[in-house]
Tab-separated table of C-alpha atoms and ligand atoms in Angstrom:
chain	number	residue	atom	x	y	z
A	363	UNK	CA	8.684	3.066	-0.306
A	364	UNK	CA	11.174	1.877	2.476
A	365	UNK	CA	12.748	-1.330	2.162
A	366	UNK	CA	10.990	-4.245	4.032
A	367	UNK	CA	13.271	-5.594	6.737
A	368	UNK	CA	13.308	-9.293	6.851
A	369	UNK	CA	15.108	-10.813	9.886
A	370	UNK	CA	16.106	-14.360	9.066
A	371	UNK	CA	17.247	-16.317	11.934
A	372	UNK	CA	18.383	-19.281	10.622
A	373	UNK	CA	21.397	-21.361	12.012
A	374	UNK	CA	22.352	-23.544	8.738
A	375	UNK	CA	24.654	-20.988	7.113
A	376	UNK	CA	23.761	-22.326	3.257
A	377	UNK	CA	20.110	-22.369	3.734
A	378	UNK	CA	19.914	-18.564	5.923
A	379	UNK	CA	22.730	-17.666	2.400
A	380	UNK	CA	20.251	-18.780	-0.142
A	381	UNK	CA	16.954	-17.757	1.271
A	382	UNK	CA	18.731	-14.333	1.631
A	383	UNK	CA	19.671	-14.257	-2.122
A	384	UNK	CA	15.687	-14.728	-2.668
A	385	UNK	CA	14.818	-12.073	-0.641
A	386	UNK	CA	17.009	-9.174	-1.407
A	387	UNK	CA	16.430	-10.449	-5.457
A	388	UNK	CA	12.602	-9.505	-4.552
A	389	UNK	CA	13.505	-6.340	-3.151
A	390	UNK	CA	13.344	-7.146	0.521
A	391	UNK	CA	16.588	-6.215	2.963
A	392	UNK	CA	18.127	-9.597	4.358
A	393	UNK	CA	19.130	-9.515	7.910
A	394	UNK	CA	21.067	-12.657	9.073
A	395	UNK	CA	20.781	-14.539	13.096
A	396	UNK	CA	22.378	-18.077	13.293
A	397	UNK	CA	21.283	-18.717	17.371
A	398	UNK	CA	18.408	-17.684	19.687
A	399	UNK	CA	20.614	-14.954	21.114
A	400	UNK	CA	21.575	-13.430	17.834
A	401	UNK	CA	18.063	-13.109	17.270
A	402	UNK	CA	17.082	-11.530	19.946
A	403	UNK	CA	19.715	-8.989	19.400
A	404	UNK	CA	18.913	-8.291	16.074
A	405	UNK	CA	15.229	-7.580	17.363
A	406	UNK	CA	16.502	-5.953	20.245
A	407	UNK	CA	18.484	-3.750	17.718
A	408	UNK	CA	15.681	-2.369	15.038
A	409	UNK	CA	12.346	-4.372	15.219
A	410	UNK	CA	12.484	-6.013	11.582
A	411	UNK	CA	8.879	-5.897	9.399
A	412	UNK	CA	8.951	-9.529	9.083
A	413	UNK	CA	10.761	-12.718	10.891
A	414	UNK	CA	11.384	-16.019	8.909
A	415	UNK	CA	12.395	-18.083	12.470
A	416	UNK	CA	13.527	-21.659	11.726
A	417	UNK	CA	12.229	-24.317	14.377
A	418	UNK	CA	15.578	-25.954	15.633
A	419	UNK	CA	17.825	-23.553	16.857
A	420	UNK	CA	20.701	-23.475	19.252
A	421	UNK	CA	19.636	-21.638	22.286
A	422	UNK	CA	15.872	-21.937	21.910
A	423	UNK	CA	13.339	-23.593	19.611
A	424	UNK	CA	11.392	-21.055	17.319
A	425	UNK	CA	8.098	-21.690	18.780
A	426	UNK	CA	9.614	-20.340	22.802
A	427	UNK	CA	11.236	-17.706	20.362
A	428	UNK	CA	8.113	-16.951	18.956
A	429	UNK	CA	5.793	-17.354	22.818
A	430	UNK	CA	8.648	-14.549	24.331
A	431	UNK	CA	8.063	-11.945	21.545
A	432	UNK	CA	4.206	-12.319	21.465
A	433	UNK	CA	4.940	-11.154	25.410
A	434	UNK	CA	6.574	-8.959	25.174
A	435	UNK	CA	4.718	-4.991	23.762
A	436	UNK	CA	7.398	-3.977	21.079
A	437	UNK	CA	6.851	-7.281	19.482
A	438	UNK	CA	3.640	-8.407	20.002
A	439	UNK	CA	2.121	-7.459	16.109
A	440	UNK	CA	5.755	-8.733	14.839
A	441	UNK	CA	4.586	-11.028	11.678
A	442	UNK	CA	5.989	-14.756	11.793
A	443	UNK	CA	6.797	-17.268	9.571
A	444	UNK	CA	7.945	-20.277	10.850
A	445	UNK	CA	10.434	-22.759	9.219
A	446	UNK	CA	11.005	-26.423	9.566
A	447	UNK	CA	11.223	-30.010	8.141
A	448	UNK	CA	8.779	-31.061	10.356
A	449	UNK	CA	5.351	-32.147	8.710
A	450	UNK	CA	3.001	-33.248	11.513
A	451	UNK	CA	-0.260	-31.691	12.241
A	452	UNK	CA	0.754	-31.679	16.028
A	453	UNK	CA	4.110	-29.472	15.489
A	454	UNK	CA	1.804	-26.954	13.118
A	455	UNK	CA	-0.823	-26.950	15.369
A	456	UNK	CA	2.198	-26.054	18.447
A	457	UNK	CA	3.684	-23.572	16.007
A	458	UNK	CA	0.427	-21.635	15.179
A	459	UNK	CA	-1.091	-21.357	18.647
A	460	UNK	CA	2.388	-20.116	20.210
A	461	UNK	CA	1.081	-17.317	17.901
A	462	UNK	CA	3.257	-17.702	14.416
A	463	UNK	CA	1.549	-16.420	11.271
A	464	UNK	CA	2.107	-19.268	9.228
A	465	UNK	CA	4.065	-22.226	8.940
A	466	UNK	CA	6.254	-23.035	5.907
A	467	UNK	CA	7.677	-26.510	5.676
A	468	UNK	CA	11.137	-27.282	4.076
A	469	UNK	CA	12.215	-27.609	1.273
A	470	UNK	CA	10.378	-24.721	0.041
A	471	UNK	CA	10.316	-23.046	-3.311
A	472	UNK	CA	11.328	-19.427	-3.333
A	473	UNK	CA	8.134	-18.765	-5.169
A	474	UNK	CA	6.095	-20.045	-2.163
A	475	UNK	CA	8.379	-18.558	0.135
A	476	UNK	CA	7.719	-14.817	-1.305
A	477	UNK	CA	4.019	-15.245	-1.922
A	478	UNK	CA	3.489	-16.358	1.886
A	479	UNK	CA	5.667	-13.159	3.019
A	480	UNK	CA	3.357	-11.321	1.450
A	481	UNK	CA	0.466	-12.697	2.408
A	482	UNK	CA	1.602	-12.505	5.929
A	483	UNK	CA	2.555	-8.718	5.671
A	484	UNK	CA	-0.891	-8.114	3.573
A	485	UNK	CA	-2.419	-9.408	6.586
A	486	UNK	CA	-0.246	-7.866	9.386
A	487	UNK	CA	1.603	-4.702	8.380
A	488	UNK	CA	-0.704	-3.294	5.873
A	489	UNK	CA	2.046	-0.565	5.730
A	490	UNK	CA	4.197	-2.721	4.221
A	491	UNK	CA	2.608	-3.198	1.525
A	492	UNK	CA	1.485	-0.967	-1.648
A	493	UNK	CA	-2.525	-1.304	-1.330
A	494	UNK	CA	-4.396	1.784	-2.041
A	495	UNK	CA	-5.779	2.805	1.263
A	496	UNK	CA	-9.193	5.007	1.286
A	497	UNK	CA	-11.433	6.249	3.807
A	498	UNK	CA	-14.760	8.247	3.025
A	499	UNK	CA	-13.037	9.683	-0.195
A	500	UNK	CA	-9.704	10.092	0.882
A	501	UNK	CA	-7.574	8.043	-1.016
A	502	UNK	CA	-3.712	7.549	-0.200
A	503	UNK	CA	-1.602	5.835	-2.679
A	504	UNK	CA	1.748	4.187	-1.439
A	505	UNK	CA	3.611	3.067	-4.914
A	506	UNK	CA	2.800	7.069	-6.184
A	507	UNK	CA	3.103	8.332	-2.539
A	508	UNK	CA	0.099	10.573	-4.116
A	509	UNK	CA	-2.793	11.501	-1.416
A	510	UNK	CA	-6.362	12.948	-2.821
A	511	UNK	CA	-9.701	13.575	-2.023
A	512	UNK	CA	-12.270	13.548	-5.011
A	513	UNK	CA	-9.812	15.337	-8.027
A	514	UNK	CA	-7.663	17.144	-5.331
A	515	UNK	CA	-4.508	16.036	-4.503
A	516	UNK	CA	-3.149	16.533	-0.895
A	517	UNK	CA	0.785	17.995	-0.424
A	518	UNK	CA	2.015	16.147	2.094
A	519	UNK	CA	5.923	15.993	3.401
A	520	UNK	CA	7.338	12.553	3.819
A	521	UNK	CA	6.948	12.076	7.432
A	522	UNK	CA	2.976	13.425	6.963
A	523	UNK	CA	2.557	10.647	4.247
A	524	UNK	CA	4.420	7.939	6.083
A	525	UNK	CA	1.832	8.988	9.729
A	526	UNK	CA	-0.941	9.382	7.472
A	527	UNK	CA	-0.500	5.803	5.912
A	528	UNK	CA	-0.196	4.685	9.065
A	529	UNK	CA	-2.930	6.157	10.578
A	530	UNK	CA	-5.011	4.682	7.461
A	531	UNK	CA	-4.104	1.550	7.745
A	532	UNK	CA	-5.294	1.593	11.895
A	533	UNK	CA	-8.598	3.602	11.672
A	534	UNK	CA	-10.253	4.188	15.008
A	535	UNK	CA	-7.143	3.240	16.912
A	536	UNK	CA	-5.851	5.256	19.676
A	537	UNK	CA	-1.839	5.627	19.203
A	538	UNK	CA	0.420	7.193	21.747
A	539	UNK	CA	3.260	9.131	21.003
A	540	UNK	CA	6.186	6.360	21.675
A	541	UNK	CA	4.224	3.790	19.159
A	542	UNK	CA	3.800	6.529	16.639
A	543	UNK	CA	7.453	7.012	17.388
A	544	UNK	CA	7.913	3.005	16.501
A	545	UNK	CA	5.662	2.493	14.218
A	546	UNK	CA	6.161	5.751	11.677
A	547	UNK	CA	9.788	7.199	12.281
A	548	UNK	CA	11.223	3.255	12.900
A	549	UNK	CA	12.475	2.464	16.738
A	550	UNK	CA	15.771	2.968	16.154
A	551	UNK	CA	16.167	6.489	15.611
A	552	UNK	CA	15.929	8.644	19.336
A	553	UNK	CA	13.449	11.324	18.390
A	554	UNK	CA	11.449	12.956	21.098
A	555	UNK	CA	8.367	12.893	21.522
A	556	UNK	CA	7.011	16.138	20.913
A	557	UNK	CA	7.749	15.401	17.140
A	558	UNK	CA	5.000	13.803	16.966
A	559	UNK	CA	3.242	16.589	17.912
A	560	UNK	CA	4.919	19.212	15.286
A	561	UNK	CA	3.725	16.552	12.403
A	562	UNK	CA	0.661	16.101	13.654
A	563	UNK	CA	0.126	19.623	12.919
A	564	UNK	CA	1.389	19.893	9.577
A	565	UNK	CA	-0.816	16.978	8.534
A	566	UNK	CA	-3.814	18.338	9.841
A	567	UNK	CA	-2.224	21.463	7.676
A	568	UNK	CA	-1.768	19.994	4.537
A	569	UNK	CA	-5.394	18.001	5.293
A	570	UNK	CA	-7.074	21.637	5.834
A	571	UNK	CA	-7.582	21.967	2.253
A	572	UNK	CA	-9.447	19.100	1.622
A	573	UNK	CA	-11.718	19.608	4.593
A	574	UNK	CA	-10.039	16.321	6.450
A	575	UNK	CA	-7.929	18.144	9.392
A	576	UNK	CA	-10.835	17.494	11.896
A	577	UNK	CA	-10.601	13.176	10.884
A	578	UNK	CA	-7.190	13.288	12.792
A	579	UNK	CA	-8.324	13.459	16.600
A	580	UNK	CA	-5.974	13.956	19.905
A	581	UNK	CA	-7.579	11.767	22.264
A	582	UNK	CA	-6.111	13.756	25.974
A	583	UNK	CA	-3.438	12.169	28.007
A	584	UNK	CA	-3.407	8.986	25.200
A	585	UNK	CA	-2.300	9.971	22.009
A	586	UNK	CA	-3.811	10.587	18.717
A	587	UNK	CA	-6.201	8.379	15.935
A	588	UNK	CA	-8.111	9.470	12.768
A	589	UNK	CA	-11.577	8.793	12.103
A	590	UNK	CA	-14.121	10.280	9.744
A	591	UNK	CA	-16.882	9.192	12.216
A	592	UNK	CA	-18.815	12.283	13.334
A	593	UNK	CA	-17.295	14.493	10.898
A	594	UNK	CA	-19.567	16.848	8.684
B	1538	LIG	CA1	17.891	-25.381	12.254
């Protein structure tokens, strides 16, 4: 399983320091912003899995942070948890509907803190997590990285396994090349974008077996999607 990237951005050096020691002690990879701009770099940089964005910061508040990167395409389905001292309805109600994913008021226990990360990521980046994904038998396992259908188990390389979970976890969707690109081989590695294509092929491949190569569709001039719907 790759390492869930956590971007803190969080300008009081002792609090972004200690939530960071929680996180990497759970397993997750800490990456630190103090300011607005740092953050945006560090997003700009390699889109993180999850954001913990504290309210006051220098350079812009969370909630404009958060507005700006619902905007914009790359980070529109970026989960957010928002951080602050402030209580009131109003400022949750502000937070929320700039589009945050939940709101975590300080001080915080690191037990609440984890639990809501992975609620959040449960909720938004199924592929973060290690749920057992099936679809109309076929079953895809992410903690054994084990794929089968009935009693027969699929071979699939690492890059087939990571598409395929992928693909699971957005049934019906149409993807195009560049947001498989993102979304599967990470968006800060220059591939082109033919790969896509070669894998696609060696999961239908390694799918053929099991009588599942027709699920995974190319849908002309927009990219490719599985679906079981109208199969035999
Ligand atoms: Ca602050």
């Amino acid at each position: 399983m790759v390492r869930v990237r956590v971007l803190v951005v969080e300008d009081e050096p002792a609090i972004a320091e200690l939530i960071a020691i929680h996180l990497r002690h759970a397993g997750f990879e800490a990456v630190l912003a103090a300011s607005a701009e740092q953050a945006q770099a560090a997003l700009d940089a390699v889109l993180p899995d999850l954001v913990l964005l504290d309210w006051m910061l220098p350079g812009a508040t969370g909630v404009e942070l958060t507005r700006r990167w619902r905007q914009a395409p790359r980070s529109r389905e970026l989960p957010i948890l928002l951080l602050t001292a402030r209580a009131e309805e109003k400022d949750k109600i502000a937070g929320l509907d700039a589009g945050a994913d939940d709101y975590l008021i300080k001080p915080f226990s690191p037990g609440e803190l984890l639990a809501r990360i992975r609620a959040v990521l449960r909720r938004r980046a199924p592929m973060a997590s290690d749920t057992v994904i099936e679809m109309a038998g076929l079953r895809l396992d992410p903690s054994t990285r084990r794929v089968h259908h009935g009693t027969t188990e699929c071979r699939l390389g690492p890059t087939e396994f990571k598409l395929l979970h992928y693909l699971m976890t957005h049934p019906e969707h149409v993807h195009s090349r560049p947001q498989l690109l993102d979304r599967v081989w990470g968006d800060h590695v220059f591939i082109e974008e033919r790969t896509v294509d070669v894998h696609i092929k060696r999961l239908r491949e390694a799918l053929q077996p099991v009588d599942c190569a027709q699920w995974i569709e190319t849908v002309r001039g927009m990219g490719y999607r599985i679906t079981h719907k109208g199969a035999p």
